[in-house]
Amino acid sequence: MLASVKWNGRMSFTGNSESGFPVALDTDRLAGGDNGAVRPLEMIALGLAGCTAMDVISIMQKKHQEVTSFDVQVDAARAH
C-alpha cells in the first residue's frame, strides 16, 4: 500500500492512499495548526477501531448472526 501526505501550509496536510479518498490532517493552534481536521495520531486510533469493527462484523455476518448495534471504542494514552 502506498500512502502520502501533501503539505498545505502551517500544519495542514492532505493525505492520500491507493483507495483515492483524500483525508485532511491538522493539529491544534498551540502546535501551530488551525484545529481544522483530524490529528494524525487520532487516525491511528480510528484505523485500529475500524479494522477491529470490520473484522468482528465480518465474522458475525459469516455466522449469520443478526447485529442490531455495534461500537468500538479506543482509549489510547498519549506519551507527553
GROMACS .gro file of N, CA, C and O in nm:
model
  320
    1MET      N    1   0.085  -0.117   0.000
    1MET     CA    2   0.000   0.000   0.000
    1MET      C    3   0.089   0.123   0.000
    1MET      O    4   0.187   0.130   0.074
    2LEU      N    5   0.054   0.219  -0.080
    2LEU     CA    6   0.124   0.346  -0.086
    2LEU      C    7   0.036   0.454  -0.027
    2LEU      O    8  -0.082   0.464  -0.060
    3ALA      N    9   0.093   0.532   0.064
    3ALA     CA   10   0.022   0.644   0.125
    3ALA      C   11   0.115   0.764   0.124
    3ALA      O   12   0.237   0.749   0.137
    4SER      N   13   0.057   0.884   0.109
    4SER     CA   14   0.139   1.004   0.108
    4SER      C   15   0.060   1.120   0.170
    4SER      O   16  -0.062   1.115   0.179
    5VAL      N   17   0.132   1.222   0.213
    5VAL     CA   18   0.069   1.344   0.261
    5VAL      C   19   0.131   1.463   0.188
    5VAL      O   20   0.250   1.464   0.158
    6LYS      N   21   0.048   1.562   0.160
    6LYS     CA   22   0.093   1.684   0.093
    6LYS      C   23   0.071   1.800   0.188
    6LYS      O   24  -0.037   1.816   0.245
    7TRP      N   25   0.173   1.880   0.204
    7TRP     CA   26   0.165   1.997   0.291
    7TRP      C   27   0.083   2.107   0.226
    7TRP      O   28   0.103   2.141   0.109
    8ASN      N   29  -0.012   2.163   0.303
    8ASN     CA   30  -0.098   2.271   0.254
    8ASN      C   31  -0.063   2.406   0.316
    8ASN      O   32  -0.130   2.505   0.288
    9GLY      N   33   0.036   2.410   0.402
    9GLY     CA   34   0.071   2.532   0.475
    9GLY      C   35   0.044   2.514   0.623
    9GLY      O   36  -0.034   2.428   0.663
   10ARG      N   37   0.113   2.596   0.704
   10ARG     CA   38   0.106   2.584   0.851
   10ARG      C   39   0.124   2.437   0.889
   10ARG      O   40   0.223   2.376   0.851
   11MET      N   41   0.030   2.377   0.958
   11MET     CA   42   0.039   2.235   0.994
   11MET      C   43  -0.075   2.155   0.930
   11MET      O   44  -0.120   2.054   0.982
   12SER      N   45  -0.123   2.203   0.817
   12SER     CA   46  -0.232   2.138   0.745
   12SER      C   47  -0.176   2.050   0.632
   12SER      O   48  -0.090   2.093   0.557
   13PHE      N   49  -0.226   1.928   0.624
   13PHE     CA   50  -0.184   1.833   0.522
   13PHE      C   51  -0.306   1.764   0.464
   13PHE      O   52  -0.410   1.757   0.527
   14THR      N   53  -0.291   1.712   0.344
   14THR     CA   54  -0.392   1.625   0.285
   14THR      C   55  -0.326   1.490   0.260
   14THR      O   56  -0.223   1.483   0.192
   15GLY      N   57  -0.384   1.386   0.316
   15GLY     CA   58  -0.332   1.251   0.297
   15GLY      C   59  -0.406   1.181   0.185
   15GLY      O   60  -0.526   1.204   0.164
   16ASN      N   61  -0.334   1.098   0.112
   16ASN     CA   62  -0.394   1.016   0.006
   16ASN      C   63  -0.334   0.877   0.011
   16ASN      O   64  -0.219   0.860   0.049
   17SER      N   65  -0.415   0.780  -0.026
   17SER     CA   66  -0.367   0.643  -0.037
   17SER      C   67  -0.429   0.580  -0.161
   17SER      O   68  -0.499   0.646  -0.237
   18GLU      N   69  -0.404   0.453  -0.180
   18GLU     CA   70  -0.447   0.386  -0.303
   18GLU      C   71  -0.598   0.384  -0.323
   18GLU      O   72  -0.645   0.373  -0.436
   19SER      N   73  -0.676   0.397  -0.215
   19SER     CA   74  -0.822   0.399  -0.231
   19SER      C   75  -0.870   0.527  -0.299
   19SER      O   76  -0.980   0.531  -0.353
   20GLY      N   77  -0.788   0.632  -0.294
   20GLY     CA   78  -0.821   0.755  -0.365
   20GLY      C   79  -0.903   0.856  -0.287
   20GLY      O   80  -0.941   0.959  -0.340
   21PHE      N   81  -0.930   0.829  -0.159
   21PHE     CA   82  -1.009   0.922  -0.079
   21PHE      C   83  -0.916   1.014  -0.001
   21PHE      O   84  -0.839   0.969   0.084
   22PRO      N   85  -0.921   1.144  -0.024
   22PRO     CA   86  -0.834   1.236   0.049
   22PRO      C   87  -0.877   1.248   0.195
   22PRO      O   88  -0.995   1.241   0.227
   23VAL      N   89  -0.778   1.266   0.282
   23VAL     CA   90  -0.802   1.282   0.425
   23VAL      C   91  -0.731   1.409   0.472
   23VAL      O   92  -0.610   1.424   0.453
   24ALA      N   93  -0.807   1.500   0.531
   24ALA     CA   94  -0.749   1.623   0.585
   24ALA      C   95  -0.685   1.594   0.720
   24ALA      O   96  -0.742   1.522   0.803
   25LEU      N   97  -0.567   1.649   0.741
   25LEU     CA   98  -0.494   1.635   0.867
   25LEU      C   99  -0.453   1.774   0.916
   25LEU      O  100  -0.415   1.859   0.836
   26ASP      N  101  -0.458   1.794   1.045
   26ASP     CA  102  -0.419   1.922   1.104
   26ASP      C  103  -0.386   1.897   1.251
   26ASP      O  104  -0.390   1.783   1.297
   27THR      N  105  -0.354   2.001   1.323
   27THR     CA  106  -0.330   1.992   1.466
   27THR      C  107  -0.389   2.114   1.534
   27THR      O  108  -0.446   2.202   1.468
   28ASP      N  109  -0.377   2.121   1.666
   28ASP     CA  110  -0.437   2.233   1.737
   28ASP      C  111  -0.352   2.360   1.724
   28ASP      O  112  -0.239   2.358   1.676
   29ARG      N  113  -0.410   2.470   1.764
   29ARG     CA  114  -0.344   2.600   1.748
   29ARG      C  115  -0.216   2.611   1.830
   29ARG      O  116  -0.120   2.677   1.789
   30LEU      N  117  -0.213   2.546   1.947
   30LEU     CA  118  -0.093   2.551   2.031
   30LEU      C  119   0.027   2.485   1.963
   30LEU      O  120   0.142   2.518   1.995
   31ALA      N  121   0.002   2.394   1.871
   31ALA     CA  122   0.110   2.326   1.798
   31ALA      C  123   0.131   2.386   1.658
   31ALA      O  124   0.199   2.327   1.576
   32GLY      N  125   0.071   2.502   1.632
   32GLY     CA  126   0.091   2.570   1.505
   32GLY      C  127  -0.010   2.539   1.397
   32GLY      O  128   0.005   2.581   1.283
   33GLY      N  129  -0.115   2.466   1.432
   33GLY     CA  130  -0.218   2.432   1.334
   33GLY      C  131  -0.337   2.525   1.342
   33GLY      O  132  -0.335   2.627   1.411
   34ASP      N  133  -0.442   2.489   1.272
   34ASP     CA  134  -0.564   2.567   1.269
   34ASP      C  135  -0.682   2.493   1.333
   34ASP      O  136  -0.795   2.539   1.326
   35ASN      N  137  -0.656   2.375   1.392
   35ASN     CA  138  -0.762   2.294   1.453
   35ASN      C  139  -0.873   2.266   1.352
   35ASN      O  140  -0.990   2.270   1.382
   36GLY      N  141  -0.832   2.236   1.226
   36GLY     CA  142  -0.930   2.221   1.120
   36GLY      C  143  -0.953   2.080   1.071
   36GLY      O  144  -1.031   2.061   0.977
   37ALA      N  145  -0.888   1.981   1.131
   37ALA     CA  146  -0.905   1.844   1.082
   37ALA      C  147  -0.855   1.745   1.187
   37ALA      O  148  -0.807   1.783   1.294
   38VAL      N  149  -0.866   1.619   1.154
   38VAL     CA  150  -0.824   1.510   1.242
   38VAL      C  151  -0.672   1.513   1.258
   38VAL      O  152  -0.598   1.544   1.164
   39ARG      N  153  -0.625   1.479   1.378
   39ARG     CA  154  -0.482   1.468   1.404
   39ARG      C  155  -0.431   1.334   1.352
   39ARG      O  156  -0.503   1.234   1.355
   40PRO      N  157  -0.306   1.328   1.306
   40PRO     CA  158  -0.251   1.201   1.257
   40PRO      C  159  -0.258   1.088   1.361
   40PRO      O  160  -0.291   0.975   1.327
   41LEU      N  161  -0.231   1.119   1.488
   41LEU     CA  162  -0.236   1.016   1.591
   41LEU      C  163  -0.379   0.965   1.611
   41LEU      O  164  -0.402   0.847   1.638
   42GLU      N  165  -0.477   1.054   1.595
   42GLU     CA  166  -0.617   1.012   1.602
   42GLU      C  167  -0.650   0.915   1.488
   42GLU      O  168  -0.730   0.823   1.505
   43MET      N  169  -0.588   0.937   1.372
   43MET     CA  170  -0.610   0.847   1.258
   43MET      C  171  -0.564   0.705   1.290
   43MET      O  172  -0.625   0.608   1.245
   44ILE      N  173  -0.456   0.693   1.367
   44ILE     CA  174  -0.409   0.560   1.407
   44ILE      C  175  -0.515   0.491   1.493
   44ILE      O  176  -0.548   0.374   1.471
   45ALA      N  177  -0.570   0.564   1.590
   45ALA     CA  178  -0.675   0.507   1.676
   45ALA      C  179  -0.800   0.473   1.594
   45ALA      O  180  -0.862   0.368   1.614
   46LEU      N  181  -0.836   0.560   1.499
   46LEU     CA  182  -0.952   0.533   1.413
   46LEU      C  183  -0.928   0.410   1.326
   46LEU      O  184  -1.018   0.329   1.304
   47GLY      N  185  -0.805   0.396   1.274
   47GLY     CA  186  -0.771   0.279   1.194
   47GLY      C  187  -0.782   0.151   1.274
   47GLY      O  188  -0.835   0.050   1.227
   48LEU      N  189  -0.732   0.154   1.397
   48LEU     CA  190  -0.741   0.036   1.485
   48LEU      C  191  -0.887   0.001   1.513
   48LEU      O  192  -0.927  -0.116   1.502
   49ALA      N  193  -0.966   0.101   1.547
   49ALA     CA  194  -1.108   0.077   1.575
   49ALA      C  195  -1.180   0.027   1.450
   49ALA      O  196  -1.262  -0.065   1.456
   50GLY      N  197  -1.150   0.087   1.335
   50GLY     CA  198  -1.216   0.047   1.210
   50GLY      C  199  -1.181  -0.095   1.169
   50GLY      O  200  -1.269  -0.172   1.129
   51CYS      N  201  -1.054  -0.132   1.178
   51CYS     CA  202  -1.013  -0.270   1.143
   51CYS      C  203  -1.079  -0.370   1.236
   51CYS      O  204  -1.127  -0.474   1.192
   52THR      N  205  -1.081  -0.339   1.365
   52THR     CA  206  -1.144  -0.429   1.462
   52THR      C  207  -1.292  -0.445   1.433
   52THR      O  208  -1.346  -0.556   1.430
   53ALA      N  209  -1.361  -0.333   1.409
   53ALA     CA  210  -1.504  -0.336   1.381
   53ALA      C  211  -1.535  -0.416   1.256
   53ALA      O  212  -1.627  -0.499   1.254
   54MET      N  213  -1.459  -0.394   1.149
   54MET     CA  214  -1.484  -0.466   1.024
   54MET      C  215  -1.458  -0.616   1.040
   54MET      O  216  -1.534  -0.698   0.985
   55ASP      N  217  -1.356  -0.654   1.116
   55ASP     CA  218  -1.329  -0.796   1.141
   55ASP      C  219  -1.445  -0.861   1.216
   55ASP      O  220  -1.492  -0.968   1.179
   56VAL      N  221  -1.489  -0.796   1.323
   56VAL     CA  222  -1.596  -0.853   1.406
   56VAL      C  223  -1.726  -0.863   1.326
   56VAL      O  224  -1.793  -0.968   1.327
   57ILE      N  225  -1.765  -0.757   1.255
   57ILE     CA  226  -1.889  -0.761   1.178
   57ILE      C  227  -1.881  -0.867   1.068
   57ILE      O  228  -1.977  -0.941   1.043
   58SER      N  229  -1.766  -0.879   1.004
   58SER     CA  230  -1.748  -0.981   0.900
   58SER      C  231  -1.768  -1.121   0.957
   58SER      O  232  -1.837  -1.205   0.897
   59ILE      N  233  -1.711  -1.146   1.073
   59ILE     CA  234  -1.726  -1.278   1.138
   59ILE      C  235  -1.872  -1.302   1.175
   59ILE      O  236  -1.926  -1.410   1.153
   60MET      N  237  -1.937  -1.200   1.231
   60MET     CA  238  -2.078  -1.215   1.270
   60MET      C  239  -2.167  -1.242   1.148
   60MET      O  240  -2.257  -1.327   1.153
   61GLN      N  241  -2.140  -1.175   1.038
   61GLN     CA  242  -2.219  -1.197   0.916
   61GLN      C  243  -2.196  -1.337   0.861
   61GLN      O  244  -2.290  -1.403   0.816
   62LYS      N  245  -2.073  -1.385   0.865
   62LYS     CA  246  -2.043  -1.522   0.818
   62LYS      C  247  -2.113  -1.626   0.903
   62LYS      O  248  -2.146  -1.734   0.855
   63LYS      N  249  -2.135  -1.595   1.029
   63LYS     CA  250  -2.205  -1.687   1.119
   63LYS      C  251  -2.356  -1.664   1.118
   63LYS      O  252  -2.428  -1.720   1.200
   64HIS      N  253  -2.401  -1.578   1.027
   64HIS     CA  254  -2.544  -1.547   1.009
   64HIS      C  255  -2.608  -1.495   1.138
   64HIS      O  256  -2.722  -1.528   1.170
   65GLN      N  257  -2.532  -1.412   1.209
   65GLN     CA  258  -2.582  -1.351   1.332
   65GLN      C  259  -2.642  -1.215   1.300
   65GLN      O  260  -2.586  -1.139   1.221
   66GLU      N  261  -2.753  -1.185   1.360
   66GLU     CA  262  -2.816  -1.055   1.340
   66GLU      C  263  -2.751  -0.955   1.435
   66GLU      O  264  -2.751  -0.974   1.557
   67VAL      N  265  -2.695  -0.851   1.380
   67VAL     CA  266  -2.633  -0.746   1.460
   67VAL      C  267  -2.722  -0.623   1.450
   67VAL      O  268  -2.752  -0.575   1.341
   68THR      N  269  -2.765  -0.573   1.564
   68THR     CA  270  -2.853  -0.457   1.564
   68THR      C  271  -2.779  -0.329   1.605
   68THR      O  272  -2.825  -0.219   1.577
   69SER      N  273  -2.666  -0.345   1.670
   69SER     CA  274  -2.587  -0.230   1.712
   69SER      C  275  -2.446  -0.278   1.744
   69SER      O  276  -2.428  -0.389   1.796
   70PHE      N  277  -2.347  -0.195   1.716
   70PHE     CA  278  -2.210  -0.235   1.743
   70PHE      C  279  -2.122  -0.111   1.747
   70PHE      O  280  -2.129  -0.026   1.658
   71ASP      N  281  -2.042  -0.098   1.849
   71ASP     CA  282  -1.949   0.015   1.865
   71ASP      C  283  -1.812  -0.040   1.904
   71ASP      O  284  -1.804  -0.139   1.976
   72VAL      N  285  -1.708   0.027   1.862
   72VAL     CA  286  -1.572   0.000   1.911
   72VAL      C  287  -1.517   0.130   1.962
   72VAL      O  288  -1.523   0.233   1.892
   73GLN      N  289  -1.465   0.129   2.083
   73GLN     CA  290  -1.402   0.248   2.141
   73GLN      C  291  -1.256   0.218   2.168
   73GLN      O  292  -1.222   0.111   2.218
   74VAL      N  293  -1.169   0.311   2.133
   74VAL     CA  294  -1.027   0.300   2.160
   74VAL      C  295  -0.992   0.411   2.258
   74VAL      O  296  -1.019   0.528   2.233
   75ASP      N  297  -0.933   0.374   2.370
   75ASP     CA  298  -0.887   0.470   2.469
   75ASP      C  299  -0.735   0.458   2.474
   75ASP      O  300  -0.681   0.367   2.536
   76ALA      N  301  -0.667   0.546   2.404
   76ALA     CA  302  -0.522   0.537   2.392
   76ALA      C  303  -0.456   0.649   2.473
   76ALA      O  304  -0.489   0.765   2.456
   77ALA      N  305  -0.364   0.609   2.558
   77ALA     CA  306  -0.287   0.708   2.634
   77ALA      C  307  -0.176   0.764   2.547
   77ALA      O  308  -0.111   0.688   2.474
   78ARG      N  309  -0.156   0.890   2.554
   78ARG     CA  310  -0.053   0.955   2.472
   78ARG      C  311   0.066   0.992   2.561
   78ARG      O  312   0.048   1.052   2.667
   79ALA      N  313   0.186   0.956   2.519
   79ALA     CA  314   0.306   0.993   2.593
   79ALA      C  315   0.330   1.143   2.577
   79ALA      O  316   0.311   1.198   2.469
   80HIS      N  317   0.370   1.207   2.684
   80HIS     CA  318   0.395   1.353   2.676
   80HIS      C  319   0.540   1.383   2.692
   80HIS      O  320   0.617   1.341   2.756
   0.00000   0.00000   0.00000
